[in-house]
Coordinates of C-alpha atoms in Angstrom, one line a residue:
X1 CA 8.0 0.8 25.2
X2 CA 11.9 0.7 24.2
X3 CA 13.3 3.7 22.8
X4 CA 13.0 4.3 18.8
X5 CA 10.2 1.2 18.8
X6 CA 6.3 1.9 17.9
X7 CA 3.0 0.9 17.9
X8 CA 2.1 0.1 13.7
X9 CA -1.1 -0.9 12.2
X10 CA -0.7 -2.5 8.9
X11 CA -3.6 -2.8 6.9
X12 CA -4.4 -5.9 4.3
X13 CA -1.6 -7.9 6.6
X14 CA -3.6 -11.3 6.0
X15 CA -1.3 -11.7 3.5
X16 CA 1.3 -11.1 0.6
X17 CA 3.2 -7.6 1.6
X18 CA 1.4 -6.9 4.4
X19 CA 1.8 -10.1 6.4
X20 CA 5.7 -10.3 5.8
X21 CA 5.7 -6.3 6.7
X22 CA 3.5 -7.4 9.9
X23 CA 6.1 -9.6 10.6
X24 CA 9.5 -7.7 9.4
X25 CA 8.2 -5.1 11.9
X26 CA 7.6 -6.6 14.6
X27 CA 10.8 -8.9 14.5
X28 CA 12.6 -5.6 14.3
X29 CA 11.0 -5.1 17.9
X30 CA 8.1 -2.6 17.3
X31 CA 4.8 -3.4 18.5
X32 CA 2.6 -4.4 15.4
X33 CA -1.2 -5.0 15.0
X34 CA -2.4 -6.7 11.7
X35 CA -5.3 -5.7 10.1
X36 CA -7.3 -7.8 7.9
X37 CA -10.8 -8.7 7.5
X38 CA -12.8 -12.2 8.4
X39 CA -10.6 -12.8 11.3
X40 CA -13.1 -15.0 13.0
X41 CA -13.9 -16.7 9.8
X42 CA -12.1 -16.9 6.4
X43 CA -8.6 -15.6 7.6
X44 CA -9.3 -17.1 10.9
X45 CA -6.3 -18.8 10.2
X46 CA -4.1 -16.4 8.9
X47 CA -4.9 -14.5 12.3
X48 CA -4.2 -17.5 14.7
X49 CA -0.9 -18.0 12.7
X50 CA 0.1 -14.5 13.4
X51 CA -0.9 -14.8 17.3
X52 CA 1.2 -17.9 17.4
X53 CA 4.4 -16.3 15.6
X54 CA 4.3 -14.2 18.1
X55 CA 4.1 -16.5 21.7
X56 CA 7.1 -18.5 19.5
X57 CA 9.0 -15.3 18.8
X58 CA 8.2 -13.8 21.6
X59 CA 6.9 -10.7 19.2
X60 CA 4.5 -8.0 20.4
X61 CA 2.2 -9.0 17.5
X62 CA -1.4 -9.5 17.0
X63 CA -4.8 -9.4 14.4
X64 CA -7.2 -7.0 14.7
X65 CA -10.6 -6.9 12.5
X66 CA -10.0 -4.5 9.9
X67 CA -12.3 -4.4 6.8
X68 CA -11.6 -0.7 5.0
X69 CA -14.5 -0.9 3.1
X70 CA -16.2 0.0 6.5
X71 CA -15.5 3.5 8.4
X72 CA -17.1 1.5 11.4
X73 CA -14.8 -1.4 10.9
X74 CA -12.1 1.3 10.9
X75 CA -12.9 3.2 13.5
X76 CA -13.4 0.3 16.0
X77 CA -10.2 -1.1 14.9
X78 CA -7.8 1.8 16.1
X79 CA -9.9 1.8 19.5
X80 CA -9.0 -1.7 19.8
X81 CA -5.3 -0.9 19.1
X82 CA -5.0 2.3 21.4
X83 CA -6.9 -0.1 24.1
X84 CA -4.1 -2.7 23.8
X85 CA -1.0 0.2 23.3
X86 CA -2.2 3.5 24.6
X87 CA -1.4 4.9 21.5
X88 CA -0.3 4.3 17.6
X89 CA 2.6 5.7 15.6
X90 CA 2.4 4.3 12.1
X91 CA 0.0 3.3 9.5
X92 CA 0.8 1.0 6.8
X93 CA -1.5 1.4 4.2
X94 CA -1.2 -2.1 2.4
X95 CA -5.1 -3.6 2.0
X96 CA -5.6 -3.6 -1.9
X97 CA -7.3 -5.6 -4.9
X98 CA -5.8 -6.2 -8.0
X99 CA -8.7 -7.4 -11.0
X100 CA -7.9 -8.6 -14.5
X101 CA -9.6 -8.2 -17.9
X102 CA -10.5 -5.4 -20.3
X103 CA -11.2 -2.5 -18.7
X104 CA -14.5 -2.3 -21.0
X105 CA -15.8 -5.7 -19.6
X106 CA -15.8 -3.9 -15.9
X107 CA -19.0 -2.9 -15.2
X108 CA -18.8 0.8 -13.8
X109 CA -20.1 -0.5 -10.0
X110 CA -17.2 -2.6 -10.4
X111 CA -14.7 0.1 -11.2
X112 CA -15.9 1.7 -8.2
X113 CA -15.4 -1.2 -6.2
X114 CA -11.7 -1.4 -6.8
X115 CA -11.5 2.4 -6.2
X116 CA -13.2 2.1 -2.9
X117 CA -10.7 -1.1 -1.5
X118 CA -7.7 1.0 -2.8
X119 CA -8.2 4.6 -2.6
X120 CA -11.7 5.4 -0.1
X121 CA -10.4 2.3 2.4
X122 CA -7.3 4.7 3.3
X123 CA -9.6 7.3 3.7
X124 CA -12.0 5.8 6.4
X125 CA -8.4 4.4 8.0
X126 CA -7.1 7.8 7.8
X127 CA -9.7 9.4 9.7
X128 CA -10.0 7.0 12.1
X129 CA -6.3 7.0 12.9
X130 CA -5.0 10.6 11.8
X131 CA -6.7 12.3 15.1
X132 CA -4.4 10.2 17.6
X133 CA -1.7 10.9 15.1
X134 CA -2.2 14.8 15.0
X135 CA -2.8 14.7 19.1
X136 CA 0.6 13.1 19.4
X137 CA 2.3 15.8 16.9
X138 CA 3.9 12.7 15.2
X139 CA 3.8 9.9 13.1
X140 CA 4.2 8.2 9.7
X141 CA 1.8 7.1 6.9
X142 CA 3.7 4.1 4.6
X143 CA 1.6 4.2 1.5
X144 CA 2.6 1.2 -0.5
X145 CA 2.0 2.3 -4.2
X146 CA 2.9 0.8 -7.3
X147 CA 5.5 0.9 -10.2
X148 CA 2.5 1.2 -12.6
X149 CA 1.9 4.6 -11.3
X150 CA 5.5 6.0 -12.5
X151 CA 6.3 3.3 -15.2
X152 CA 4.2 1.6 -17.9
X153 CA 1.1 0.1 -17.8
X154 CA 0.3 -3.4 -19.5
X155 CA -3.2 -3.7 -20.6
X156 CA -5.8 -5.6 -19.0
X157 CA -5.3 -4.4 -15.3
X158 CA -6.7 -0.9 -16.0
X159 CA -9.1 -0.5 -12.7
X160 CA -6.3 -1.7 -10.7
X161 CA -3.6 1.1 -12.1
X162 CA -6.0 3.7 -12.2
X163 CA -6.9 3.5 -8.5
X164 CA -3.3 2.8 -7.6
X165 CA -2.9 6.1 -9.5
X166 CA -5.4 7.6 -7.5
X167 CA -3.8 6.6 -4.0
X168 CA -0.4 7.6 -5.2
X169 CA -2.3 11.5 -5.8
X170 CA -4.3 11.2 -2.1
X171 CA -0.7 10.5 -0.8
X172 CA 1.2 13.5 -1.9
X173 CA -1.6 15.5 -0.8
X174 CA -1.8 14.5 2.6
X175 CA 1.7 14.3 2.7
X176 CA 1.5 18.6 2.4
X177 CA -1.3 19.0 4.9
X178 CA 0.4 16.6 7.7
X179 CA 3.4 18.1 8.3
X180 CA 3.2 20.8 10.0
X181 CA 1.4 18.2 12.5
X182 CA 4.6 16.0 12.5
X183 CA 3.6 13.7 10.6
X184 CA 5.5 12.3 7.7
X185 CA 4.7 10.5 4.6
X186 CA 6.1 7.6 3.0
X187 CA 5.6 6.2 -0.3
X188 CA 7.1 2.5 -0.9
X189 CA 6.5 1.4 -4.4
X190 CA 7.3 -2.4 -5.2
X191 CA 7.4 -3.4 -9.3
X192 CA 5.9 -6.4 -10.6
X193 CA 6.5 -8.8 -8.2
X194 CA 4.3 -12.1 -9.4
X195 CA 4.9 -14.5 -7.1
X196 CA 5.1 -13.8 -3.2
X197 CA 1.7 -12.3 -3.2
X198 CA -2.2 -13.3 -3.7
X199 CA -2.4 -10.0 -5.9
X200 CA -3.0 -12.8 -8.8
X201 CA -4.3 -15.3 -7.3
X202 CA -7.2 -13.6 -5.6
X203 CA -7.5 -11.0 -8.8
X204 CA -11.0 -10.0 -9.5
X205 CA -12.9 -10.7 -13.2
X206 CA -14.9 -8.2 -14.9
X207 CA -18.8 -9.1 -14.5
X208 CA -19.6 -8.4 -18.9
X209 CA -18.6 -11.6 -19.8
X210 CA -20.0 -10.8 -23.1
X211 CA -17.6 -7.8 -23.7
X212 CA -14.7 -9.7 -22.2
X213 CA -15.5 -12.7 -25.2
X214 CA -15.9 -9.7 -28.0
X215 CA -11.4 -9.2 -26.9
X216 CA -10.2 -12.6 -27.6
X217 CA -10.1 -12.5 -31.6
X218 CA -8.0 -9.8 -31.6
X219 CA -6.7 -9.8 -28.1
X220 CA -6.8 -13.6 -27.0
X221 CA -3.0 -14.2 -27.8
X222 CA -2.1 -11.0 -26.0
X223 CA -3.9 -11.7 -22.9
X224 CA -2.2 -14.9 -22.7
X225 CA 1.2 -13.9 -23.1
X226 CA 0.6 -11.1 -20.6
X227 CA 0.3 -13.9 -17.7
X228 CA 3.7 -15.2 -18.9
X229 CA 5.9 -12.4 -19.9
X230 CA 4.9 -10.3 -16.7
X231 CA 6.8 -13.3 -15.0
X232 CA 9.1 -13.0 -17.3
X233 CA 10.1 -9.3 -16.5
X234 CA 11.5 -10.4 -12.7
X235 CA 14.4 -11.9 -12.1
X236 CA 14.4 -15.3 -10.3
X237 CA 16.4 -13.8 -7.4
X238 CA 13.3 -11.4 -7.1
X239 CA 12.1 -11.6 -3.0
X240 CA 8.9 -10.0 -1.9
X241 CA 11.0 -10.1 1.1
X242 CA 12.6 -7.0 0.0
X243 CA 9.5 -5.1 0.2
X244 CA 8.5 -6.1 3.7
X245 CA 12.3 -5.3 4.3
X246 CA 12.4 -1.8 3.0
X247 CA 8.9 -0.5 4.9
X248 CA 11.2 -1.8 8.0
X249 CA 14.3 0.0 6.9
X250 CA 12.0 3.2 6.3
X251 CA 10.3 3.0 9.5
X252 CA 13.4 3.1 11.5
X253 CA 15.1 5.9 9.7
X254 CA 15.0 9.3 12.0
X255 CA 12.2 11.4 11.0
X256 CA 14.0 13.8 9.1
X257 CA 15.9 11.2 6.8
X258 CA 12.9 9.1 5.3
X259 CA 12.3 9.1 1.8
X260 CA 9.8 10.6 0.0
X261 CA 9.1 7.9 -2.2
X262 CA 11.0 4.8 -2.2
X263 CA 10.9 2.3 -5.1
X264 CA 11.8 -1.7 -4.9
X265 CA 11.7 -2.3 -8.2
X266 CA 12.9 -6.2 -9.4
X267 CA 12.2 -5.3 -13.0
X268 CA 13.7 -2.2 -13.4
X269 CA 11.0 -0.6 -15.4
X270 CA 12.2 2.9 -15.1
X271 CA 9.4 4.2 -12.7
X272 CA 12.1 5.1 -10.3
X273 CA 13.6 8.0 -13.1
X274 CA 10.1 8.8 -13.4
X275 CA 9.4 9.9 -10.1
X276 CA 12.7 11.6 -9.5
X277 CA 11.5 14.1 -12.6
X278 CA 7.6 14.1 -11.4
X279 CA 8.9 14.8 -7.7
X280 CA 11.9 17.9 -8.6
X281 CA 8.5 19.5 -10.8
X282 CA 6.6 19.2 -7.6
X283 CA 9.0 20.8 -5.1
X284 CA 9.2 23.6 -8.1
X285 CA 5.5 23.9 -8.2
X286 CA 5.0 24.6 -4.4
X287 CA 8.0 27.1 -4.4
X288 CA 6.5 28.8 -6.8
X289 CA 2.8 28.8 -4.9
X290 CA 5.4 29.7 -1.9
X291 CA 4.0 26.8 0.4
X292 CA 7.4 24.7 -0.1
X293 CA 7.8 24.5 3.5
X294 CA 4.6 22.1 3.3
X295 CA 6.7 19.7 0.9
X296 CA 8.9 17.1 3.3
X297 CA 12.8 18.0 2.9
X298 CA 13.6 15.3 1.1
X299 CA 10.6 15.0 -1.5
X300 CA 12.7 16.6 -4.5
X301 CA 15.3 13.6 -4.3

């Protein structure tokens, strides 16, 4: 393998962020493996498409069966990856699920749904991946986050911002316990891109149609304008490009000159301030515990 170019599993790459990542990557020469569920079926497709970029490009870049609902799915995808590369430098942590509605109307088994795509599926890639990782004494987790974890939060996408949250939190505390196995920790964090992605399209409903009917009096209007002024909120020059771009700037940065957190934000919602604050009172916080040597060099920027 060329100097500087590595083998990358990006995870929810059917689509959206992570198929233009997929391909970003790999165009920039590294050897990339895109994970996504129903490859033989529903995203059959979507797989084949891939395979073919890559005989036209002549790009080391292929599907692999990834559901990260499933630690076995997991599990048998990273032994399919180190079969076909002898080994794997970077995770992309991409696969999400956006749903829409008010959060009341969500049945709690539904809440717990969302939680498990966003938030338990990097878990079950984490540990199947993180022991290759750790043997090697390097590599890189990209966690793409969201601007709704540092910025505002509209209502009606509460499941979907609280486990975004929640990933954003498992991030920064995995970021502390990797590093002294060489690992680093990358957190990307796109704004409201609407357009460019499924996140909208394929958006989930709560199941209490009842309790979603007893919103629109008072709320009706509100949830209407919501689908048009988050639109509204990007600028037309807005690319989800950028993201896919950014992930391949990160990747290729030396080790010691990532970013912490990195934000891509169209819509300039002020998350990016946000973070700069939240991440100088973390630094302070583990100097003060005396573990700052755990926080990467650059986290307090």
């Amino acid at each position: 393998m060329p100097a500087g170019k590595k083998v990358i599993l990006v995870t929810g790459a059917s689509s959206g962020f992570g198929r233009l990542t997929a391909q970003t990557l790999a165009r920039s020469g590294h050897r990339v493996v895109a994970g996504m569920r129903a490859t033989q079926t529903r995203n059959a497709a979507a797989a084949h498409e891939l395979d073919e970029l890559g005989s036209i490009e002549n790009l080391t870049l292929s599907a692999v069966e990834l559901d990260v609902q499933s630690q076995s799915s997991a599990d048998e995808a990273i032994a399919v990856i180190l079969e076909r590369h002898g080994r794997l430098d970077v995770v992309v942590h991409n696969a999400g699920h956006m749903v829409l509605g008010p959060a009341e109307a969500f049945t709690p088994e539904q809440l717990a749904a969302v939680y498990d795509i966003n938030v338990v599926g990097t878990q079950r890639v984490n540990r199947a991946a993180l022991p290759t990782l750790r043997g090697q004494g390097a590599g890189l987790l990209v966690w793409v986050g969201s601007s709704s974890t540092r910025g505002g939060h509209p209502p009606f996408l509460a499941p979907y911002f609280a486990a975004k949250a929640a990933m954003d939190a498992l991030a920064e505390s995995y970021a502390a316990e990797l590093i002294r196995f060489g690992i680093g920790t990358t957190i990307v964090v796109p704004g409201a891109f609407t357009s460019g992605t499924n996140h909208f399209a394929h958006a989930g409903h709560p199941q209490d149609t009842t309790t979603e009917a007893a919103y629109d009096g008072l709320y009706g209007e509100i949830r209407a304008l919501i689908d048009r002024r988050l639109p509204a909120l990007v600028p037309p020059d807005a690319n989800v490009q950028s993201v896919a771009d950014e992930i391949a700037r990160v990747v290729d940065l030396p080790d010691d000159s990532r970013p912490f957190r990195t934000h891509i934000d169209p819509s300039r919602d002020g998350s990016e301030v946000v973070s700069v604050v939240a991440d100088r009172i973390r630094a302070e916080f583990y100097r003060r515990l005396g573990v700052e040597g755990l926080l990467p060099s650059n986290a307090a920027l």
